mmCIF file of C-alpha atoms in Angstrom:
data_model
loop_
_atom_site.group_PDB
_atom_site.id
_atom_site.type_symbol
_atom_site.label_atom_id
_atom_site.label_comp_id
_atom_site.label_asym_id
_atom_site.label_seq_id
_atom_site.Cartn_x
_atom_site.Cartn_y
_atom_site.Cartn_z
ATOM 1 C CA UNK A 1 164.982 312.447 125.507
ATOM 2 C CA UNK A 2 162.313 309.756 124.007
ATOM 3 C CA UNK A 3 164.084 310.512 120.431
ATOM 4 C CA UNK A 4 167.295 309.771 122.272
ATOM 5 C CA UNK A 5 166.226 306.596 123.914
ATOM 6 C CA UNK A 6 164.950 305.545 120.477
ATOM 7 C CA UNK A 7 167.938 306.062 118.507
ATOM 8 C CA UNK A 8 169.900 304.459 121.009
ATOM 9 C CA UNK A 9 167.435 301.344 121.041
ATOM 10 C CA UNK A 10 167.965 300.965 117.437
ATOM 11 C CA UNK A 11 171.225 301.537 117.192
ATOM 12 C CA UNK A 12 171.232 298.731 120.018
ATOM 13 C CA UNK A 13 169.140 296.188 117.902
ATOM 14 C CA UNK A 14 171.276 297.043 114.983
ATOM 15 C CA UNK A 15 174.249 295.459 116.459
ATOM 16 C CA UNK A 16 172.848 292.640 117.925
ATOM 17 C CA UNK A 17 171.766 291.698 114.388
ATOM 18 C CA UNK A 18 175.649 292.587 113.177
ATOM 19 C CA UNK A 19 176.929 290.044 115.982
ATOM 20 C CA UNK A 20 174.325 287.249 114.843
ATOM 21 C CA UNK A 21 174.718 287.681 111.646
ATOM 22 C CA UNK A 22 178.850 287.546 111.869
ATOM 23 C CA UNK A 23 178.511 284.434 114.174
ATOM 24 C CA UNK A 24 176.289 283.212 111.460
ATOM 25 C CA UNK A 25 179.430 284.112 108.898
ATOM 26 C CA UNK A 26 182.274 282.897 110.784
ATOM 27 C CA UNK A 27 180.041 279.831 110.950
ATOM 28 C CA UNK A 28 180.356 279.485 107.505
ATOM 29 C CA UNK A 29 184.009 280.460 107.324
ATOM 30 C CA UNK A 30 184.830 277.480 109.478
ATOM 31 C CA UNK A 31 182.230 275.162 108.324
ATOM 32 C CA UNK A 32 183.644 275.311 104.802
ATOM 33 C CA UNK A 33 187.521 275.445 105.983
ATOM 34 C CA UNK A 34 186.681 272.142 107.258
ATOM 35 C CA UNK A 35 184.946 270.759 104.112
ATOM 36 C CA UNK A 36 187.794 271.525 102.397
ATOM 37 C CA UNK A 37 190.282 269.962 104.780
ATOM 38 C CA UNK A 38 188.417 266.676 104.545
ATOM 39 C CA UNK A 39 188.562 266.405 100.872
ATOM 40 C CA UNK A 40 191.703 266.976 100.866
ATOM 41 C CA UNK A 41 192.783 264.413 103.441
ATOM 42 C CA UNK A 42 190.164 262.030 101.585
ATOM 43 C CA UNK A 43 191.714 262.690 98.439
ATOM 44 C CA UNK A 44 195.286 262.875 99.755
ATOM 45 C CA UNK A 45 194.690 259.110 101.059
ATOM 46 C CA UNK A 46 192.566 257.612 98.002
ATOM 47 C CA UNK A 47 195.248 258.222 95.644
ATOM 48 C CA UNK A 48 198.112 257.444 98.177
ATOM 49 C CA UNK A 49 196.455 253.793 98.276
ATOM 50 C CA UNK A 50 196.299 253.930 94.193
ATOM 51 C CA UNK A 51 200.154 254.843 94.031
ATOM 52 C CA UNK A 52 201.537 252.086 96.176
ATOM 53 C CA UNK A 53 202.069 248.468 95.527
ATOM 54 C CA UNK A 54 203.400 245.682 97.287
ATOM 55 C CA UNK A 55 203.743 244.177 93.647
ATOM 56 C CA UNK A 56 207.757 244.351 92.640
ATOM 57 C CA UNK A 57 208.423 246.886 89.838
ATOM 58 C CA UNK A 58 211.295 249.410 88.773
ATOM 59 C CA UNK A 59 209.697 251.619 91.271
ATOM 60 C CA UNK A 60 210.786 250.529 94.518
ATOM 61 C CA UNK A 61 210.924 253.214 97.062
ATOM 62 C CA UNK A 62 211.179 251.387 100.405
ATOM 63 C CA UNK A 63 210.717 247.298 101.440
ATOM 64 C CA UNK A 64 207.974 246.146 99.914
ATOM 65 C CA UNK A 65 206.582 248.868 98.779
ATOM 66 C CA UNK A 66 206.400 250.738 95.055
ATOM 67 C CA UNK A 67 205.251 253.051 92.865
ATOM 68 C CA UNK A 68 202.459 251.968 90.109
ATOM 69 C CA UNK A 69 202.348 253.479 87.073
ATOM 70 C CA UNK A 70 200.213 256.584 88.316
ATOM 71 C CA UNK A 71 201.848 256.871 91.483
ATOM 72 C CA UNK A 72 205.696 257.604 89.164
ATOM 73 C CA UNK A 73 203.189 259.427 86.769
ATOM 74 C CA UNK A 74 202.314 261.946 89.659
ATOM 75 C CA UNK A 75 204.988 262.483 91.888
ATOM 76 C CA UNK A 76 208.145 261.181 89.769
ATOM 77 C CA UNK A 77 207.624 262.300 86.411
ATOM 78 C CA UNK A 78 207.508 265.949 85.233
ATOM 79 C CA UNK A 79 204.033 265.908 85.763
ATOM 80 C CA UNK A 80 204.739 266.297 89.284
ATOM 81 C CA UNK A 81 205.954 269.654 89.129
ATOM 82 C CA UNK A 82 202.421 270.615 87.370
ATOM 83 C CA UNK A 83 200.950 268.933 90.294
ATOM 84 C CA UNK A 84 202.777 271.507 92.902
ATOM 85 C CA UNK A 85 202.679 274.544 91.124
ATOM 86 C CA UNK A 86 199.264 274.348 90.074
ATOM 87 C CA UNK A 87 197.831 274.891 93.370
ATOM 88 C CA UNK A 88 200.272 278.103 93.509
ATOM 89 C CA UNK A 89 199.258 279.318 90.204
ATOM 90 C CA UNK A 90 195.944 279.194 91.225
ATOM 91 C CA UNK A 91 196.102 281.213 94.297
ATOM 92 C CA UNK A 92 198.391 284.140 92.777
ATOM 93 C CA UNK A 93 195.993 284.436 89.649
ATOM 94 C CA UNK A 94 193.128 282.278 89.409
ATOM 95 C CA UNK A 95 191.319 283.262 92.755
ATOM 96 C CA UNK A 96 191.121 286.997 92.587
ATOM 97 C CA UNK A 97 189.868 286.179 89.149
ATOM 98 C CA UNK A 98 186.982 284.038 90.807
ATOM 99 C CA UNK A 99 186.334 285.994 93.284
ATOM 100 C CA UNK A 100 185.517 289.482 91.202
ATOM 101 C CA UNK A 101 183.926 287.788 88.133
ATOM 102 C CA UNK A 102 182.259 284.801 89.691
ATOM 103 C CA UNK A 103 178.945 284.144 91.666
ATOM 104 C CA UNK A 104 179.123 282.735 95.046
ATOM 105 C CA UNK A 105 178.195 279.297 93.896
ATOM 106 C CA UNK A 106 181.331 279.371 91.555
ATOM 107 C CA UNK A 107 183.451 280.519 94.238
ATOM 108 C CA UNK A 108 182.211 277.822 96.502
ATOM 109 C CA UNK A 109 183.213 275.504 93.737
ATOM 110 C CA UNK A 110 186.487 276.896 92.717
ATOM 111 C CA UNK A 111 187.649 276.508 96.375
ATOM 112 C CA UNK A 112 185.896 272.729 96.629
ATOM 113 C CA UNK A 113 188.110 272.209 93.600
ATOM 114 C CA UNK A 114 191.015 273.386 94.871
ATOM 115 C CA UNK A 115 190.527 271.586 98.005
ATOM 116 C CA UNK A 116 190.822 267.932 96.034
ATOM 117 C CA UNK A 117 193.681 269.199 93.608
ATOM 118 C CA UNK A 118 195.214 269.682 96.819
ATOM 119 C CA UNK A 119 194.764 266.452 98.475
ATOM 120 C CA UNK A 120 196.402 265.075 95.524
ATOM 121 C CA UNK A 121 199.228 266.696 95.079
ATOM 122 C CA UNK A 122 199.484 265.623 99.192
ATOM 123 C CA UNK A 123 199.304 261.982 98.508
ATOM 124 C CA UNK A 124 202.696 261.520 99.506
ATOM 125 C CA UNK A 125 202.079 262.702 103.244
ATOM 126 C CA UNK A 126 200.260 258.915 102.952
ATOM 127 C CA UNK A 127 202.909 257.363 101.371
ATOM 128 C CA UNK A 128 205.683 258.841 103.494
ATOM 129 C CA UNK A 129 204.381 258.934 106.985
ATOM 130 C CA UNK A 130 202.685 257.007 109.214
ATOM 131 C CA UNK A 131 199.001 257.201 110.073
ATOM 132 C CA UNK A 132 199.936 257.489 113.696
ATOM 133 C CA UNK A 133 202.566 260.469 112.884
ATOM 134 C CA UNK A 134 200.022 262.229 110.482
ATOM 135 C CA UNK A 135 197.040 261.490 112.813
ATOM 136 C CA UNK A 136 199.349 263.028 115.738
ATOM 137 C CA UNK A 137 200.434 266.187 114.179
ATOM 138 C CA UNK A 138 196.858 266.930 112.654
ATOM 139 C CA UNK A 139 195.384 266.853 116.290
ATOM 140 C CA UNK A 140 198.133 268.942 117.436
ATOM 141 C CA UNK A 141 197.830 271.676 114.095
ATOM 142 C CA UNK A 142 194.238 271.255 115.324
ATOM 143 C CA UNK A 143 194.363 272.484 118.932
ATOM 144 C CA UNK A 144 197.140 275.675 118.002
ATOM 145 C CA UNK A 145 194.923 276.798 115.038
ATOM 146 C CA UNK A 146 191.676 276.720 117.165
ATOM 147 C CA UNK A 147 193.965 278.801 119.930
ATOM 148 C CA UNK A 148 195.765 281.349 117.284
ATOM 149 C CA UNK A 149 191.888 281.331 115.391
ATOM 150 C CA UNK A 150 189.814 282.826 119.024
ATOM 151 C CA UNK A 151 193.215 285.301 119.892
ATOM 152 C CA UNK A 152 192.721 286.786 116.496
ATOM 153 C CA UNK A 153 188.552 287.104 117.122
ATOM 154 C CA UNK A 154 188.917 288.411 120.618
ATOM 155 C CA UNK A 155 192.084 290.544 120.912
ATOM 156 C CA UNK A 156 191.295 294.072 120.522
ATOM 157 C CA UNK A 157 194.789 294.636 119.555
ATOM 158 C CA UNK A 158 195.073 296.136 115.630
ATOM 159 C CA UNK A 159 196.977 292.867 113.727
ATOM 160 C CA UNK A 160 196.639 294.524 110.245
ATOM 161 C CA UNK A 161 200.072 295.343 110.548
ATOM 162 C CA UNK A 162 201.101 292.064 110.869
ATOM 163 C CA UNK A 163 199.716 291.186 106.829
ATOM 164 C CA UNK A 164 202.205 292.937 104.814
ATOM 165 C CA UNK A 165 205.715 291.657 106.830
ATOM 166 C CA UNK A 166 204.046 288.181 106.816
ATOM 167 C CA UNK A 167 203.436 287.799 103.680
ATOM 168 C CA UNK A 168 206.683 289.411 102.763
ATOM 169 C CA UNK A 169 207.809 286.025 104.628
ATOM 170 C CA UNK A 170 205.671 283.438 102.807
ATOM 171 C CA UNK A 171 207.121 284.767 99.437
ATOM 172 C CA UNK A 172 211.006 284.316 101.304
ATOM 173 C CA UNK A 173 209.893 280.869 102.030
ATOM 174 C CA UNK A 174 208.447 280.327 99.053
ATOM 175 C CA UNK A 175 211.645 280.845 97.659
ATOM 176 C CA UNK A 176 213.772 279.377 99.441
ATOM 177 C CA UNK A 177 211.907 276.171 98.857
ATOM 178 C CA UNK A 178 212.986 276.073 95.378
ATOM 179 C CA UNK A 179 216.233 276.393 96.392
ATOM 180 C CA UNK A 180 216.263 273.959 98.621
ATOM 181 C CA UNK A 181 215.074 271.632 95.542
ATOM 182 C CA UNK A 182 218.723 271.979 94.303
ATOM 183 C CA UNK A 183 220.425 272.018 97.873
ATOM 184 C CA UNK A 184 219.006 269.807 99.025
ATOM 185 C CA UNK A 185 220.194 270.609 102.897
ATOM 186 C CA UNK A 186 218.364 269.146 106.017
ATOM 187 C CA UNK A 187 219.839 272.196 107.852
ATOM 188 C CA UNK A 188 218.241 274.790 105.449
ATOM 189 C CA UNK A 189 214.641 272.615 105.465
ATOM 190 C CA UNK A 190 214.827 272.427 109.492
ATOM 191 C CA UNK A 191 215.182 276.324 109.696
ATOM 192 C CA UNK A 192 212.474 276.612 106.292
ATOM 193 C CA UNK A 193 209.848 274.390 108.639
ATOM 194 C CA UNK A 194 210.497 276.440 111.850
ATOM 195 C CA UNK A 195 210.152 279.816 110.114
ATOM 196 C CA UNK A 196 206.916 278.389 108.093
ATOM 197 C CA UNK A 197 205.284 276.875 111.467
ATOM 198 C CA UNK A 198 205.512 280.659 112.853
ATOM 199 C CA UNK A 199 204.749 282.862 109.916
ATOM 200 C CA UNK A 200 201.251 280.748 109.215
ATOM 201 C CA UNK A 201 200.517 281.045 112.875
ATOM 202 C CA UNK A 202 200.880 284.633 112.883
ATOM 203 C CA UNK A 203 198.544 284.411 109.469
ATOM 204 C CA UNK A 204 196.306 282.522 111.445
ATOM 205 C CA UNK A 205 195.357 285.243 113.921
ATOM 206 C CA UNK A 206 195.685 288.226 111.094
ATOM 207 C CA UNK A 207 193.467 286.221 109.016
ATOM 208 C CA UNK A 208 190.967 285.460 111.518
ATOM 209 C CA UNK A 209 190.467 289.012 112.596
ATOM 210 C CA UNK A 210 190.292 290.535 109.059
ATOM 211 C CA UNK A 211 187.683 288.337 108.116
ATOM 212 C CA UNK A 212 185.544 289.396 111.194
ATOM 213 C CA UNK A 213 186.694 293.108 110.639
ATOM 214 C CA UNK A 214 185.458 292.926 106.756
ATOM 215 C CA UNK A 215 182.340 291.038 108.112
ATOM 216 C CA UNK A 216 181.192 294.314 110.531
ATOM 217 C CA UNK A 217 183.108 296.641 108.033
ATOM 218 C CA UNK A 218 180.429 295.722 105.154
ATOM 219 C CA UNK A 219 177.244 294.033 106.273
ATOM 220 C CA UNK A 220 175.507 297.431 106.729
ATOM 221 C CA UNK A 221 175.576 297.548 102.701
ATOM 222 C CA UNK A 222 173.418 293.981 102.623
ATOM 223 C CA UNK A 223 175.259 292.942 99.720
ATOM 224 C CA UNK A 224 174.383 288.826 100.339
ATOM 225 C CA UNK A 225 176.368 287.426 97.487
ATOM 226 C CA UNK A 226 179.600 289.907 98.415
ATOM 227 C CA UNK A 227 179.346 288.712 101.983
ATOM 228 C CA UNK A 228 178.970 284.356 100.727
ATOM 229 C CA UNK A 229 181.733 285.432 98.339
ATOM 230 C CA UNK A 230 184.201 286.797 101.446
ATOM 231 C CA UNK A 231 183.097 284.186 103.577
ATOM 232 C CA UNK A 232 184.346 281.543 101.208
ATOM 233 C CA UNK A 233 187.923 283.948 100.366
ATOM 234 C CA UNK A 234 188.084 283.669 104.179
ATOM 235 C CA UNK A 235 187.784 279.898 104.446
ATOM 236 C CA UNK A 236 190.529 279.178 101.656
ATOM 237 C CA UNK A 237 192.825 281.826 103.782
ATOM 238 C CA UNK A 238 192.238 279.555 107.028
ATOM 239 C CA UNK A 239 192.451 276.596 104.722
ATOM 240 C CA UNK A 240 195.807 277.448 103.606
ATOM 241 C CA UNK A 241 197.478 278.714 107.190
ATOM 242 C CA UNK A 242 196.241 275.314 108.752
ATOM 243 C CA UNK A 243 197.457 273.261 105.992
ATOM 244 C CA UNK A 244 200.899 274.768 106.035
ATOM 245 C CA UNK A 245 201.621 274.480 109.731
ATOM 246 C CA UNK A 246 200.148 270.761 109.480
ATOM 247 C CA UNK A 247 202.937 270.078 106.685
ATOM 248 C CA UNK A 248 205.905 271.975 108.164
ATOM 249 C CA UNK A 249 204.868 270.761 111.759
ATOM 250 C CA UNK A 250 205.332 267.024 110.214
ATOM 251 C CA UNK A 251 208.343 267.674 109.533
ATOM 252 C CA UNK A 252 209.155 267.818 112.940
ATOM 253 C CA UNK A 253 207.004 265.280 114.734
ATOM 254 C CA UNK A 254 206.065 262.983 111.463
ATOM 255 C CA UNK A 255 207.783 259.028 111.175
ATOM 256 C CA UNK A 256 208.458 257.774 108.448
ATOM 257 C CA UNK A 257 207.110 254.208 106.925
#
């Protein structure tokens, strides 16, 4: 019986130390999610302000306002498709890359890297909407990803089957972006926004609860630099699901300049 009540106490302090140390992760998760959303926003907004003039050129894209040489450079020119595939490209084969061959420290950098490439190939959020509209819409993206984020960490109901048919639907919509390039129809971008707002919501919750399954799943093996490197894979996933349902859910509530 004394054996038994010993086991059981250490099995007891065991996960205690499992719980602190995945509050301690998710932490982290979140704390670098939210790095990364600044820099982009910072960087989305410096080069915004360095891509507008009020100076009269060729580039005129509303009263009073035009594009300086970078801003056609970026998001006129070819250049600009380099500037939003790039980020793409980087995600379907540069991360896992990263991620198996990389130390933490590089991963943490990668994804800080990412982050700013990011913000600038957003500068035209700035430059399109207003800061009331963008200010607005981030609040709100705010308040459903902290509520989609704590259902996926509480529920006790299995979401893994949830990864493989959403995905399936970020590669439709990826697609049917690029369509929409040549279309060009408000009707097909409406229904493209409303699917995207609830496929990255449902990622939201998946994502949430397969970082904190992986988390339990692997911290009896103590492997610190596999668990920094997973806690930074799980920020860019979170970084990614609340970045899409800010863009698609401004193209709902956003006004234009």
């Amino acid at each position: 019986m004394a054996q038994f009540d010993t086991i059981r106490s250490a099995a007891g302090a065991r996960a205690a130390q499992i719980d602190e140390g995945l509050r301690a992760h998710m932490n982290k998760v979140y704390g670098t999610m939210s790095v990364g959303l600044l820099i982009t926003a910072l960087a989305a907004w410096a080069i915004a302000g360095l891509s507008i003039t009020s100076v009269p050129n060729e580039y005129q894209i509303g009263a009073d306002r035009y594009l300086t040489e970078l801003g056609y450079t970026l998001y006129v020119s070819p250049v600009k498709f380099v500037l939003m595939l790039s980020p793409l490209a980087f995600i379907f084969f540069g991360w896992g890359a990263l991620m198996r061959r990389g130390s933490a420290a590089v991963v943490q950098l990668g994804f800080l890297a990412f982050a700013a490439v990011m913000g600038i190939s957003m500068g035209t959020v700035f430059m399109i909407y207003t800061p009331y509209s963008i200010a607005q819409t981030f609040l709100v993206t705010a308040i459903a990803f902290a509520g989609l984020s704590l259902f996926g960490y509480t529920t006790k109901k299995d979401l893994s089957g949830m990864g493989t048919f959403l995905m399936m639907g970020v590669i439709g919509l990826i697609v049917a972006m690029v369509v929409n390039m040549f279309l060009q129809s408000p009707a097909m971008m409406f229904a493209i926004s409303a699917i995207g707002v609830l496929i990255f919501a449902g990622l939201t919750a998946f994502y949430t609860q397969d970082i904190k399954n992986t988390y339990v799943a692997m911290a009896t093996h103590g492997d610190q630099e596999w668990l920094d490197k997973a806690a930074y894979d799980g920020a860019l996933s979170l970084y990614i699901s609340f970045l899409n349902m800010f863009q698609f859910l401004l193209m709902f509530m956003g006004q234009q300049e």
